[in-house]
mmCIF file of C-alpha atoms in Angstrom:
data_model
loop_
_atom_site.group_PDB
_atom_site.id
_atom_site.type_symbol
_atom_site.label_atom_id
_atom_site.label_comp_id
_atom_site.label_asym_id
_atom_site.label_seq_id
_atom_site.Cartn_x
_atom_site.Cartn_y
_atom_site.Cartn_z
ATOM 1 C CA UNK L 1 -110.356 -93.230 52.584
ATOM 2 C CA UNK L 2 -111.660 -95.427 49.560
ATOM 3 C CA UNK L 3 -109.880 -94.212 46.073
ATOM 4 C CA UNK L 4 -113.247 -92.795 44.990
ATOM 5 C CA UNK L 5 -113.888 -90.602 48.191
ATOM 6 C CA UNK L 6 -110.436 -89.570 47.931
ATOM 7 C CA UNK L 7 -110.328 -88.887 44.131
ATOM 8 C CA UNK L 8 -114.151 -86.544 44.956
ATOM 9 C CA UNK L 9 -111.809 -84.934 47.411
ATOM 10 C CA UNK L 10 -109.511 -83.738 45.284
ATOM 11 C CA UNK L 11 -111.754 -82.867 42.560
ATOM 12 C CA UNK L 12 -113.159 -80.197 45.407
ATOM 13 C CA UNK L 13 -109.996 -78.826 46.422
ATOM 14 C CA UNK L 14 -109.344 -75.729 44.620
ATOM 15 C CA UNK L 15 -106.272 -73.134 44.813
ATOM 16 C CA UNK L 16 -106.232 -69.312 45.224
ATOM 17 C CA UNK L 17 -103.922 -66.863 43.580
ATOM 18 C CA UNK L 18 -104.163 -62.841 44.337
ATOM 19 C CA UNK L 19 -102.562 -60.572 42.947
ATOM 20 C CA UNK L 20 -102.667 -57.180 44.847
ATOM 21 C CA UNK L 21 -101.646 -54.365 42.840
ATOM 22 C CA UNK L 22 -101.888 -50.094 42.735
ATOM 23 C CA UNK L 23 -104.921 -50.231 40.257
ATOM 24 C CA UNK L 24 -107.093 -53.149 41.117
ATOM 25 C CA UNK L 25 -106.951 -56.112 42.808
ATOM 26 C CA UNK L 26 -107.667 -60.141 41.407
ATOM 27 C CA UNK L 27 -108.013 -63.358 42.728
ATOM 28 C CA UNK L 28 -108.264 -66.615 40.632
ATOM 29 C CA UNK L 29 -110.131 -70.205 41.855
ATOM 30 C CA UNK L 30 -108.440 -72.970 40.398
ATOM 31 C CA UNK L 31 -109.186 -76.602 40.664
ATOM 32 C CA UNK L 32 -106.112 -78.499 42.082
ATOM 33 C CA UNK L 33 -106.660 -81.209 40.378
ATOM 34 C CA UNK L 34 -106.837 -79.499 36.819
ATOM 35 C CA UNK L 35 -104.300 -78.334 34.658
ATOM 36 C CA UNK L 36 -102.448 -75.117 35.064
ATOM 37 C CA UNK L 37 -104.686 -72.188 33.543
ATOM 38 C CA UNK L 38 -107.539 -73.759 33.054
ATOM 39 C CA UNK L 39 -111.277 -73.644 34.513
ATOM 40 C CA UNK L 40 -110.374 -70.755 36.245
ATOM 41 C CA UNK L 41 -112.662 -68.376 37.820
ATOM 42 C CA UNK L 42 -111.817 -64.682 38.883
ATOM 43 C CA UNK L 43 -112.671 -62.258 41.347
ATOM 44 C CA UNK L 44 -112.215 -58.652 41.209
ATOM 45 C CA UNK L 45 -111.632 -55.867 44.212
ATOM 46 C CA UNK L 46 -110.228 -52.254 45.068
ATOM 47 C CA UNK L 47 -106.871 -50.995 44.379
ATOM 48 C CA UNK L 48 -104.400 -50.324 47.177
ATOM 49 C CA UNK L 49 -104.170 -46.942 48.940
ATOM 50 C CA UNK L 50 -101.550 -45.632 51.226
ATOM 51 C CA UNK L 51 -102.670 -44.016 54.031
ATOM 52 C CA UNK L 52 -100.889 -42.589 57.077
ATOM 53 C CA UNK L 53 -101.036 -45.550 59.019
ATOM 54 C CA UNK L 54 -99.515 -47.613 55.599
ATOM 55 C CA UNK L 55 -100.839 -49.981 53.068
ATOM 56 C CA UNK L 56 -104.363 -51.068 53.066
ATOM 57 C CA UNK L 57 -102.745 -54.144 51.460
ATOM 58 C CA UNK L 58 -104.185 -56.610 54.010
ATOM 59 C CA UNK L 59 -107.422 -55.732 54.083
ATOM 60 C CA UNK L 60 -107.203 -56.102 50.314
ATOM 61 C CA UNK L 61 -106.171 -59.204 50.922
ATOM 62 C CA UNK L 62 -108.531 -60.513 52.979
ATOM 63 C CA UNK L 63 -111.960 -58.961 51.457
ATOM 64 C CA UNK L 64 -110.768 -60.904 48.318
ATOM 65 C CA UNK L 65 -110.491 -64.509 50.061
ATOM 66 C CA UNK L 66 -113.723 -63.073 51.514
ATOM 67 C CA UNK L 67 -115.287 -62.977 47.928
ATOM 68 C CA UNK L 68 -113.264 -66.068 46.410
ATOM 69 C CA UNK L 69 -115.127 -67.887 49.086
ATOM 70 C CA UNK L 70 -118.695 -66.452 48.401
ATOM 71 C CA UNK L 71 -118.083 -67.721 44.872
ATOM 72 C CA UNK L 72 -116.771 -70.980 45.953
ATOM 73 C CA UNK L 73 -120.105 -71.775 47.501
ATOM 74 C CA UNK L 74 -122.235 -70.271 45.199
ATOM 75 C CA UNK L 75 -120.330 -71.867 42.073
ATOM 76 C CA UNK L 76 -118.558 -74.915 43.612
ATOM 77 C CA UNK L 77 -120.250 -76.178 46.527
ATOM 78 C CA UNK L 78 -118.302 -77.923 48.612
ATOM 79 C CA UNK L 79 -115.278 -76.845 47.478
ATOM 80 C CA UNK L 80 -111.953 -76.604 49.903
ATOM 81 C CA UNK L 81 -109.415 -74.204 49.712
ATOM 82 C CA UNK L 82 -106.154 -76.192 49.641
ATOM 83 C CA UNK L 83 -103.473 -73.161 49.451
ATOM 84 C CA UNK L 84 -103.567 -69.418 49.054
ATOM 85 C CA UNK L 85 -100.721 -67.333 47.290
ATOM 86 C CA UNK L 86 -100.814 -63.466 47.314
ATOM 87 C CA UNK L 87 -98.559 -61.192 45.278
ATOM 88 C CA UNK L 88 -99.391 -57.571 46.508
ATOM 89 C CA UNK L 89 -97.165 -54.678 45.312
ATOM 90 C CA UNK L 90 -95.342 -52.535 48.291
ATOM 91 C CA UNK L 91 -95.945 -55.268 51.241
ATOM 92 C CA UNK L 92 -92.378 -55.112 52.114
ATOM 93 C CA UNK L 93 -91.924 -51.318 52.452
ATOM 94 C CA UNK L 94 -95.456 -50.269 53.266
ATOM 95 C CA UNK L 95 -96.898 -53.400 55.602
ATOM 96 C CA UNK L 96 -94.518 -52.900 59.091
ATOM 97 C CA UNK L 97 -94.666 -56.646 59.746
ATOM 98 C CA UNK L 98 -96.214 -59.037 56.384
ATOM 99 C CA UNK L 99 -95.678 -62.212 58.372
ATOM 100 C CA UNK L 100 -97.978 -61.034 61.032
ATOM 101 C CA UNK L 101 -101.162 -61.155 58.338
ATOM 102 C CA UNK L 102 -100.540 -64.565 57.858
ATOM 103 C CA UNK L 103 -102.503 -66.463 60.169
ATOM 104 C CA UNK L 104 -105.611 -63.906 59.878
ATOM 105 C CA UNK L 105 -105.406 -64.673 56.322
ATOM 106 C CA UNK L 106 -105.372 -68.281 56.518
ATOM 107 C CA UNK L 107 -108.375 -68.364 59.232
ATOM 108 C CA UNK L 108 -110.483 -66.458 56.212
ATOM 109 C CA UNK L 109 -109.567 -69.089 53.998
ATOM 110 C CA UNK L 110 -110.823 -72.030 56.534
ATOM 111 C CA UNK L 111 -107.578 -72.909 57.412
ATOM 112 C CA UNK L 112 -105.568 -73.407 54.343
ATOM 113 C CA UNK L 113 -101.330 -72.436 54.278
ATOM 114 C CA UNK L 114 -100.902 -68.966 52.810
ATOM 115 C CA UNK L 115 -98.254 -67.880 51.227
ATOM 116 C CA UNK L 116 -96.823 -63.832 50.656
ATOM 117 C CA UNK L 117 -94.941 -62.194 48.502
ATOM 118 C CA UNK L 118 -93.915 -58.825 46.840
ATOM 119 C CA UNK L 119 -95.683 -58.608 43.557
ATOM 120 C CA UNK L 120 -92.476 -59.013 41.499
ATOM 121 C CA UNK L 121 -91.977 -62.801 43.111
ATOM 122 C CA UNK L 122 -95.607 -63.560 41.740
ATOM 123 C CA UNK L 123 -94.472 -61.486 38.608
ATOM 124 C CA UNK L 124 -91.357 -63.795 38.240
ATOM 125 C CA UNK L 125 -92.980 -67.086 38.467
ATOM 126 C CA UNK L 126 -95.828 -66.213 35.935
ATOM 127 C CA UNK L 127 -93.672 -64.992 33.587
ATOM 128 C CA UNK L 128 -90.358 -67.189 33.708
ATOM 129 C CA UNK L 129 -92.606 -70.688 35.225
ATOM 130 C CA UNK L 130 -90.506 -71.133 37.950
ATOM 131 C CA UNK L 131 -86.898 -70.993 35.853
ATOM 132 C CA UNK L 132 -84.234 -68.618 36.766
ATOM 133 C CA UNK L 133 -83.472 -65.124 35.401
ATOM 134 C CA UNK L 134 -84.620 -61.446 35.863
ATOM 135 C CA UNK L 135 -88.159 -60.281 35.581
ATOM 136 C CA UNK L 136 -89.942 -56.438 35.371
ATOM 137 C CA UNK L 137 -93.394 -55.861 35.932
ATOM 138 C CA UNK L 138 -94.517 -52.528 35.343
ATOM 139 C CA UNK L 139 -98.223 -51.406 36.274
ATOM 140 C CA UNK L 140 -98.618 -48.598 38.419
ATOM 141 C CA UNK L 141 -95.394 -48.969 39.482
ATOM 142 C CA UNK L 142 -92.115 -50.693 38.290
ATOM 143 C CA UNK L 143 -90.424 -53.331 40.060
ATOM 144 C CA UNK L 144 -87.651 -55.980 38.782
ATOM 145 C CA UNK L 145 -86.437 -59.000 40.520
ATOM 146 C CA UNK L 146 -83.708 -61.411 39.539
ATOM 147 C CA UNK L 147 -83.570 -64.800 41.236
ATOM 148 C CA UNK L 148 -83.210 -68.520 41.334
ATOM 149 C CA UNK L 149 -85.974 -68.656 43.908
ATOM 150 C CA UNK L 150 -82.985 -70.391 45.960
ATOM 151 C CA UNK L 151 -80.358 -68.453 46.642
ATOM 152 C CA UNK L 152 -80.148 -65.366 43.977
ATOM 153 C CA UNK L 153 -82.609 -62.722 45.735
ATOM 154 C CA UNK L 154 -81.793 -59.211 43.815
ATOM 155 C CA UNK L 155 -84.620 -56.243 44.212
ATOM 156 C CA UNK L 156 -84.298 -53.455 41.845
ATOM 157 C CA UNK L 157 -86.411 -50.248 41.873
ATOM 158 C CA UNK L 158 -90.323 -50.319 43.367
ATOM 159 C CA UNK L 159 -89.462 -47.875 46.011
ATOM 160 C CA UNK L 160 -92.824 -45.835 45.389
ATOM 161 C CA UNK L 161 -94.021 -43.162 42.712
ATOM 162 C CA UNK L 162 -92.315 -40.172 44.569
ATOM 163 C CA UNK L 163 -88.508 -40.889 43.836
ATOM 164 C CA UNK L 164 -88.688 -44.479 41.765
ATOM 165 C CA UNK L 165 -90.925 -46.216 40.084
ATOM 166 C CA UNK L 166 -89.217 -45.427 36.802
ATOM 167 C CA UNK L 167 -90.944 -46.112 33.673
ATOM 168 C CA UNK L 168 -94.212 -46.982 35.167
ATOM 169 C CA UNK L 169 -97.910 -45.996 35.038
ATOM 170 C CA UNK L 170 -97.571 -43.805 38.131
ATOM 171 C CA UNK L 171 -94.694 -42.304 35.954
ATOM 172 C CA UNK L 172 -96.094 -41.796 33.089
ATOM 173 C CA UNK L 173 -98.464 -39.765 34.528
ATOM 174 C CA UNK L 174 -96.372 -37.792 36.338
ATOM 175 C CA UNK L 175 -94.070 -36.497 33.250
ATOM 176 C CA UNK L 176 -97.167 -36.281 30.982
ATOM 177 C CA UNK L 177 -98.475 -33.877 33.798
ATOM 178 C CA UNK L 178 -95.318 -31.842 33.954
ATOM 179 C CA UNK L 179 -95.518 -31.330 30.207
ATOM 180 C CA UNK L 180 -98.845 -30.133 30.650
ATOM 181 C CA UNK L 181 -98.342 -27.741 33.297
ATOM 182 C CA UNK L 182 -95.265 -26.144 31.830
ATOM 183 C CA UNK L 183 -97.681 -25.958 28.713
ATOM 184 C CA UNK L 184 -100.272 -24.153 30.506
ATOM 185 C CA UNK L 185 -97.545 -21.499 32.371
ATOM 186 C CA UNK L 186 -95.371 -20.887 28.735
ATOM 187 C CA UNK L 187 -92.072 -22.300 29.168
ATOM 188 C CA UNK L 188 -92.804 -24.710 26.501
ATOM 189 C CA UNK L 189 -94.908 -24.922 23.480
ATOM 190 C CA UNK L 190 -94.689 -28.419 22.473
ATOM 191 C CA UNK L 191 -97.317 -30.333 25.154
ATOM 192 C CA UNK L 192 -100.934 -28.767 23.770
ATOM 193 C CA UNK L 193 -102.174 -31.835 23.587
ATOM 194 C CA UNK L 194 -101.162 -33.299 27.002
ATOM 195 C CA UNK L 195 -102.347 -30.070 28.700
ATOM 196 C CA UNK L 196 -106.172 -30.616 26.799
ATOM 197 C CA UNK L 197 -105.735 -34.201 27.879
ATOM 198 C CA UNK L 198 -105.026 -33.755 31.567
ATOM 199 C CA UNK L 199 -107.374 -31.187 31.986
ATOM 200 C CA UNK L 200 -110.416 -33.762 30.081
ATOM 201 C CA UNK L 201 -109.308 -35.653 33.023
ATOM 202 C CA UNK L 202 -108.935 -33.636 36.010
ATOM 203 C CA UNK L 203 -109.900 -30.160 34.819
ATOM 204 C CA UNK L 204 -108.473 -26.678 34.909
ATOM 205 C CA UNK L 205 -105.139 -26.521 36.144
ATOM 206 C CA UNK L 206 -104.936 -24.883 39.199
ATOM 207 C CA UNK L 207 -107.805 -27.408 40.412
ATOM 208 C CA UNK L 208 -104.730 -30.248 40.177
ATOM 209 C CA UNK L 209 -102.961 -29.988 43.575
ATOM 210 C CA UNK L 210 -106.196 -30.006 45.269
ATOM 211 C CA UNK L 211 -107.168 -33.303 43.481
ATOM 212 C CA UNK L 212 -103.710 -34.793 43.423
ATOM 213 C CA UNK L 213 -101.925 -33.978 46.467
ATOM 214 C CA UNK L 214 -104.720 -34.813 49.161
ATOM 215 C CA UNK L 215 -105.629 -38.647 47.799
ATOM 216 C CA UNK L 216 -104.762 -41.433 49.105
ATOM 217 C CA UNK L 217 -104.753 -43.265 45.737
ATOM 218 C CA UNK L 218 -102.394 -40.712 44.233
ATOM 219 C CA UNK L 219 -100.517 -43.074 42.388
ATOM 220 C CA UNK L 220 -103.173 -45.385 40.853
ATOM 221 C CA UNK L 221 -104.756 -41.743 39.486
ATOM 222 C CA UNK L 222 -101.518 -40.556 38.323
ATOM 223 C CA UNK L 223 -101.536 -44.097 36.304
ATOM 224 C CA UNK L 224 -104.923 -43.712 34.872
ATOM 225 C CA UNK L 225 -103.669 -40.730 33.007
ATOM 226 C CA UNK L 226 -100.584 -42.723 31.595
ATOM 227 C CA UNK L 227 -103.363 -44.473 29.346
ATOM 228 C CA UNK L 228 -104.071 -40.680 27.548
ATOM 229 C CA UNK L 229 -100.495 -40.273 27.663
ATOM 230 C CA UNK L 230 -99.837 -43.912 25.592
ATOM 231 C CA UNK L 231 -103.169 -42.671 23.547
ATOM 232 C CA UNK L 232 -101.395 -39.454 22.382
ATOM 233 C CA UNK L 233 -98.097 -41.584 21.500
ATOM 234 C CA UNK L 234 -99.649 -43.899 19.196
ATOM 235 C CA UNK L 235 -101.267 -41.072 17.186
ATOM 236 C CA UNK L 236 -97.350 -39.576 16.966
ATOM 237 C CA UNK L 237 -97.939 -36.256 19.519
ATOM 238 C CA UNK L 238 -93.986 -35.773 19.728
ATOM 239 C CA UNK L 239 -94.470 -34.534 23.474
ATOM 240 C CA UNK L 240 -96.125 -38.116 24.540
ATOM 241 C CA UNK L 241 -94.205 -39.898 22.336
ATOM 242 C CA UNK L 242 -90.719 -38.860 24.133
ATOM 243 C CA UNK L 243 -92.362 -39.579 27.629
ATOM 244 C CA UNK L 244 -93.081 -43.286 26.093
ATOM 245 C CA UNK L 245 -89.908 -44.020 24.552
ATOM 246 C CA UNK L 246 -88.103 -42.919 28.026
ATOM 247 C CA UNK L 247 -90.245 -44.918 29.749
ATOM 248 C CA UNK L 248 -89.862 -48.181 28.063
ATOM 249 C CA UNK L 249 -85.594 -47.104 27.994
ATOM 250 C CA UNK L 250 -85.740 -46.309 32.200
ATOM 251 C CA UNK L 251 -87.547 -50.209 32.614
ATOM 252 C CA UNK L 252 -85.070 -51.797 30.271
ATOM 253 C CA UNK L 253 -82.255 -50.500 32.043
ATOM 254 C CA UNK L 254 -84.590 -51.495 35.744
ATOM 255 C CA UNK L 255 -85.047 -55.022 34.178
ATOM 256 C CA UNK L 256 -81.003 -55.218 33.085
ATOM 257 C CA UNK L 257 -79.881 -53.991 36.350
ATOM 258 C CA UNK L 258 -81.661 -57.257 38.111
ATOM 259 C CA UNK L 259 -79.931 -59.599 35.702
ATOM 260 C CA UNK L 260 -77.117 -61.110 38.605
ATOM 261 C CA UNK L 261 -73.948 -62.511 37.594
ATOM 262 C CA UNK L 262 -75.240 -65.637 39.050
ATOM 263 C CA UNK L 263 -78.153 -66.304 37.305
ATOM 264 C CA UNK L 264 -78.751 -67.298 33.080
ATOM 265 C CA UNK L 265 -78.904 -65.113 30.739
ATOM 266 C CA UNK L 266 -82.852 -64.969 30.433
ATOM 267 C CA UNK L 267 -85.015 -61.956 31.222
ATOM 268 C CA UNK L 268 -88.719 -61.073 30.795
ATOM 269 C CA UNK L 269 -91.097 -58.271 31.002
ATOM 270 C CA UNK L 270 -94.544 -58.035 32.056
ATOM 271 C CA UNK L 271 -97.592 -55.818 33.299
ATOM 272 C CA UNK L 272 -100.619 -53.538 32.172
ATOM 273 C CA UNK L 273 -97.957 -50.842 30.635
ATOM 274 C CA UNK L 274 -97.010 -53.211 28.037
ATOM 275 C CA UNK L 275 -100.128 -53.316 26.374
ATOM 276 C CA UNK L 276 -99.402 -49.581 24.984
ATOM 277 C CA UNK L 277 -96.991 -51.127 22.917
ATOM 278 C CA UNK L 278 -95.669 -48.325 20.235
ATOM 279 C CA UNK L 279 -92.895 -46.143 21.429
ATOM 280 C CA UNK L 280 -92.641 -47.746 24.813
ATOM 281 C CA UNK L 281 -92.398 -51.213 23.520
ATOM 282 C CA UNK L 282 -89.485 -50.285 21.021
ATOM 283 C CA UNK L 283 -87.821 -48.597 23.150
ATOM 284 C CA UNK L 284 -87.587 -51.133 26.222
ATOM 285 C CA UNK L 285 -86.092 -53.794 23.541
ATOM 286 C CA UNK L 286 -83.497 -51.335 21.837
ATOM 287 C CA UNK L 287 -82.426 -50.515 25.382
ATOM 288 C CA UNK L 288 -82.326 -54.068 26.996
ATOM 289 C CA UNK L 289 -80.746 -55.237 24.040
ATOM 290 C CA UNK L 290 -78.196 -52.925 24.024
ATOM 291 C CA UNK L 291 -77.487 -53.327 27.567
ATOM 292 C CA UNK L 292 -77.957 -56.712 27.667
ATOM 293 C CA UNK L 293 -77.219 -58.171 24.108
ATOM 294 C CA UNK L 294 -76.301 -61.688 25.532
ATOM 295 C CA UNK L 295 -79.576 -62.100 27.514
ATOM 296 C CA UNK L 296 -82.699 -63.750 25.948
ATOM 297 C CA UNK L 297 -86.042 -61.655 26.365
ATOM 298 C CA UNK L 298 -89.674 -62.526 26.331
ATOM 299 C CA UNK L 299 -92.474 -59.570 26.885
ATOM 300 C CA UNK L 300 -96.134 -60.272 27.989
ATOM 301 C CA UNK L 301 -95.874 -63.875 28.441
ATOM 302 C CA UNK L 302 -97.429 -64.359 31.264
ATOM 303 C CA UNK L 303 -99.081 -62.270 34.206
ATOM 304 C CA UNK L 304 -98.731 -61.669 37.996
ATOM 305 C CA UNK L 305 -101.744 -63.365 38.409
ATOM 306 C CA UNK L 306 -100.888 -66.287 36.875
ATOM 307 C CA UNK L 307 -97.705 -66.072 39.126
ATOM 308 C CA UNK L 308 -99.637 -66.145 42.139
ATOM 309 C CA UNK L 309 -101.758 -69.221 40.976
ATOM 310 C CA UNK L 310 -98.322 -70.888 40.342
ATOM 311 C CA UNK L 311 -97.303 -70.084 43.943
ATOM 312 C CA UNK L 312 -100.140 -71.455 45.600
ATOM 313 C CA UNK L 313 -99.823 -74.853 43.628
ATOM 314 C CA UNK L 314 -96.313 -74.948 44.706
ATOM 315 C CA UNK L 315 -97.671 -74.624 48.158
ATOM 316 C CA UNK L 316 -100.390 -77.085 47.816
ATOM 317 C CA UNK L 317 -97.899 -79.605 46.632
ATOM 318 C CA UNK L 318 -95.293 -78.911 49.789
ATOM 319 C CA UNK L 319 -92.987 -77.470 47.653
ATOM 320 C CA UNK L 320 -92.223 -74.375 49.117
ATOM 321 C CA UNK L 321 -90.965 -75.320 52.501
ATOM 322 C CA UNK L 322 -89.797 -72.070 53.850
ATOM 323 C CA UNK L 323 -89.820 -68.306 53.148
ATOM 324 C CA UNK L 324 -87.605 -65.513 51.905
ATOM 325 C CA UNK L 325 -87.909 -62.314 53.746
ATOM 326 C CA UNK L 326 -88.585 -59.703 52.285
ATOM 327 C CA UNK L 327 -89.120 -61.596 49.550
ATOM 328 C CA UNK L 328 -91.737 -64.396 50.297
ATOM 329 C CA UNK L 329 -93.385 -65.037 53.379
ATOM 330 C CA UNK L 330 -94.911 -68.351 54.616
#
C-alpha cells in the first residue's frame, strides 16, 4: 500500500467506546488517527433493565454499534471500525456468560476486536488515564475498583440496588422514599417535603408498590427521584440534606475500601451523582480524607465514557493482549 492510500486508511478508521449504564446508554465515534477527545461524535440509547431471564445488557450493546454504524455512513462514509470497547454496569453478575457476546458483537461492528468490561474498568481508565489507584463511579449504582490494570484487581460494592449500591442514585431514591412514606403514615414529622416530592413524581402513596415493585427498570426510576432528593438538599430541607451527606460519606468509605496496599496512594471519583455537588460533595471529601488522609483525590475528572474510548484505543493499538475475568473480557 502506497503511504497516501495507507495514510486515507487511517484517516477512515474510527474507534467506538460504550458505556452501558442503569439510566441511559452512550456510544462515542472517534477518529483513530485524531487526538484523544476530540472530533467525537455520540450516540444515545435505552437504559438497562433486569428482567427474569437477566440483563438486557447485550442487546444494549449491540443496538448501539447498530446506530454508531448508521451514523458512520451517514456522517463518515467509508469509515471502518478499527476496535470497540464497552463498559456496561452489572455484566459480571447479571450476564451468565459476557465472553459469549463477544463475537456477536464484533460481527455488528464488521469485524472489528471488541473488548468488555464492568463499568468501573471503563470508569477507572477515564478517570485515572490508565495510571494506578482506586476509582468510584456512582450513577445509578455505586461501584469502586482499585487496580494496576496488571495484577491489582480489587471490586468493592456494585452488587445491585436491593442490598448495595451504597451512596448511589438508586439509593438515594430509596432513603428519600422511606422518609416520605414514614412522613405520610406519622412516625416522623421532618420529611414534608420529600413526601410532596415523591408523590409530584409517582403520585399518592399507596399507588407506589404498584409502580415500583412490578418494573423492570426499578432502579433507574428509583434514581430519577435522587435528582428531587439532591434538589431539596441544595435549598437546605434538613430531611434531604442528611440523605446527601450519608450518601457522599457511604461512597467515600466504598472508594477507600478499594484503595489496595499494593497500589499508590491516588484515588478518584466520578459519575452523574457528582454533579449534585452540595452536601454530597462535602461529605464524600471529609470522609475519604479522613479515612484516607495519605491518598491524593480528584472528583469529576473524567467520565466512563471517556474510559471506554480509552479502552478501545488501547485495543486498536494491540495493547491489551489478554483479558481479566470478571473484570475485562476480550
Amino acid at each position: 500500500m502506497s503511504s497516501e492510500l495507507q495514510e486515507t486508511s487511517e484517516r477512515s478508521e474510527v474507534v467506538l467506546g460504550i458505556d452501558v449504564g442503569g439510566t441511559g446508554a452512550r456510544a462515542a465515534i472517534e477518529p483513530l488517527a485524531g487526538a484523544f477527545g476530540t472530533s467525537r461524535d455520540v450516540v444515545s440509547g435505552p437504559a438497562v433493565k433486569i428482567t427474569a431471564g437477566g440483563s438486557t445488557a447485550p442487546a444494549v450493546m449491540a443496538a448501539l454499534i447498530a446506530q454508531a454504524r448508521d451514523e458512520l455512513e451517514e456522517h463518515r462514509p467509508g469509515a471502518r471500525i478499527a476496535a470497540v470497547a464497552i463498559g456496561a454496569t452489572g455484566i459480571a453478575s447479571l450476564v451468565t456468560n459476557p465472553a459469549a457476546s463477544l463475537a456477536a458483537l464484533s460481527a455488528a461492528a464488521g469485524g472489528a476486536p471488541v473488548a468488555l468490561a464492568i463499568d468501573a474498568v471503563t470508569a477507572h481508565l477515564g478517570a485515572l488515564g490508565g495510571e494506578a489507584g482506586a476509582v468510584v463511579a456512582v450513577g445509578t449504582g455505586t461501584i469502586a475498583l482499585g487496580t494496576d490494570l496488571h495484577g491489582v484487581w480489587r471490586r468493592v460494592g456494585g452488587w445491585g440496588h436491593l442490598y448495595d449500591d451504597r451512596g448511589s442514585g438508586a439509593w438515594i431514591g430509596i432513603e428519600g422514599l422511606k422518609a416520605a412514606i414514614q412522613h405520610h403514615d406519622g412516625i416522623r414529622a421532618d420529611a414534608s417535603a420529600l413526601l410532596s416530592a415523591a408523590e409530584s413524581r409517582f403520585g399518592a402513596a399507596p399507588t407506589w408498590p404498584a409502580q415500583l415493585y412490578t418494573r423492570d427498570d426499578r432502579g433507574s426510576v428509583l434514581a430519577g427521584f435522587a435528582a428531587d432528593v439532591a434538589g431539596l438538599a441544595a435549598l437546605d430541607d434538613p430531611a434531604a440534606a442528611r440523605i446527601m451527606t450519608d450518601a457522599g460519606a457511604l461512597v467515600a468509605q466504598t472508594l477507600a475500601a478499594a484503595l489496595d496496599p499494593a497500589l499508590p496512594r491516588r484515588a478518584a471519583g466520578v459519575g452523574g451523582v457528582f454533579a449534585a455537588g452540595g452536601a454530597f460533595t462535602a461529605a464524600f471529601t471529609s470522609e475519604f480524607a479522613r479515612l484516607a488522609p495519605d491518598a491524593s483525590l480528584t472528583v469529576g475528572a473524567a467520565t466512563p465514557l471517556d474510559g471506554a474510548v480509552r479502552l478501545a484505543r488501547l485495543l486498536a493499538a494491540g495493547q491489551v493482549p489478554t483479558g481479566h475475568p470478571p473484570f475485562l473480557w476480550r
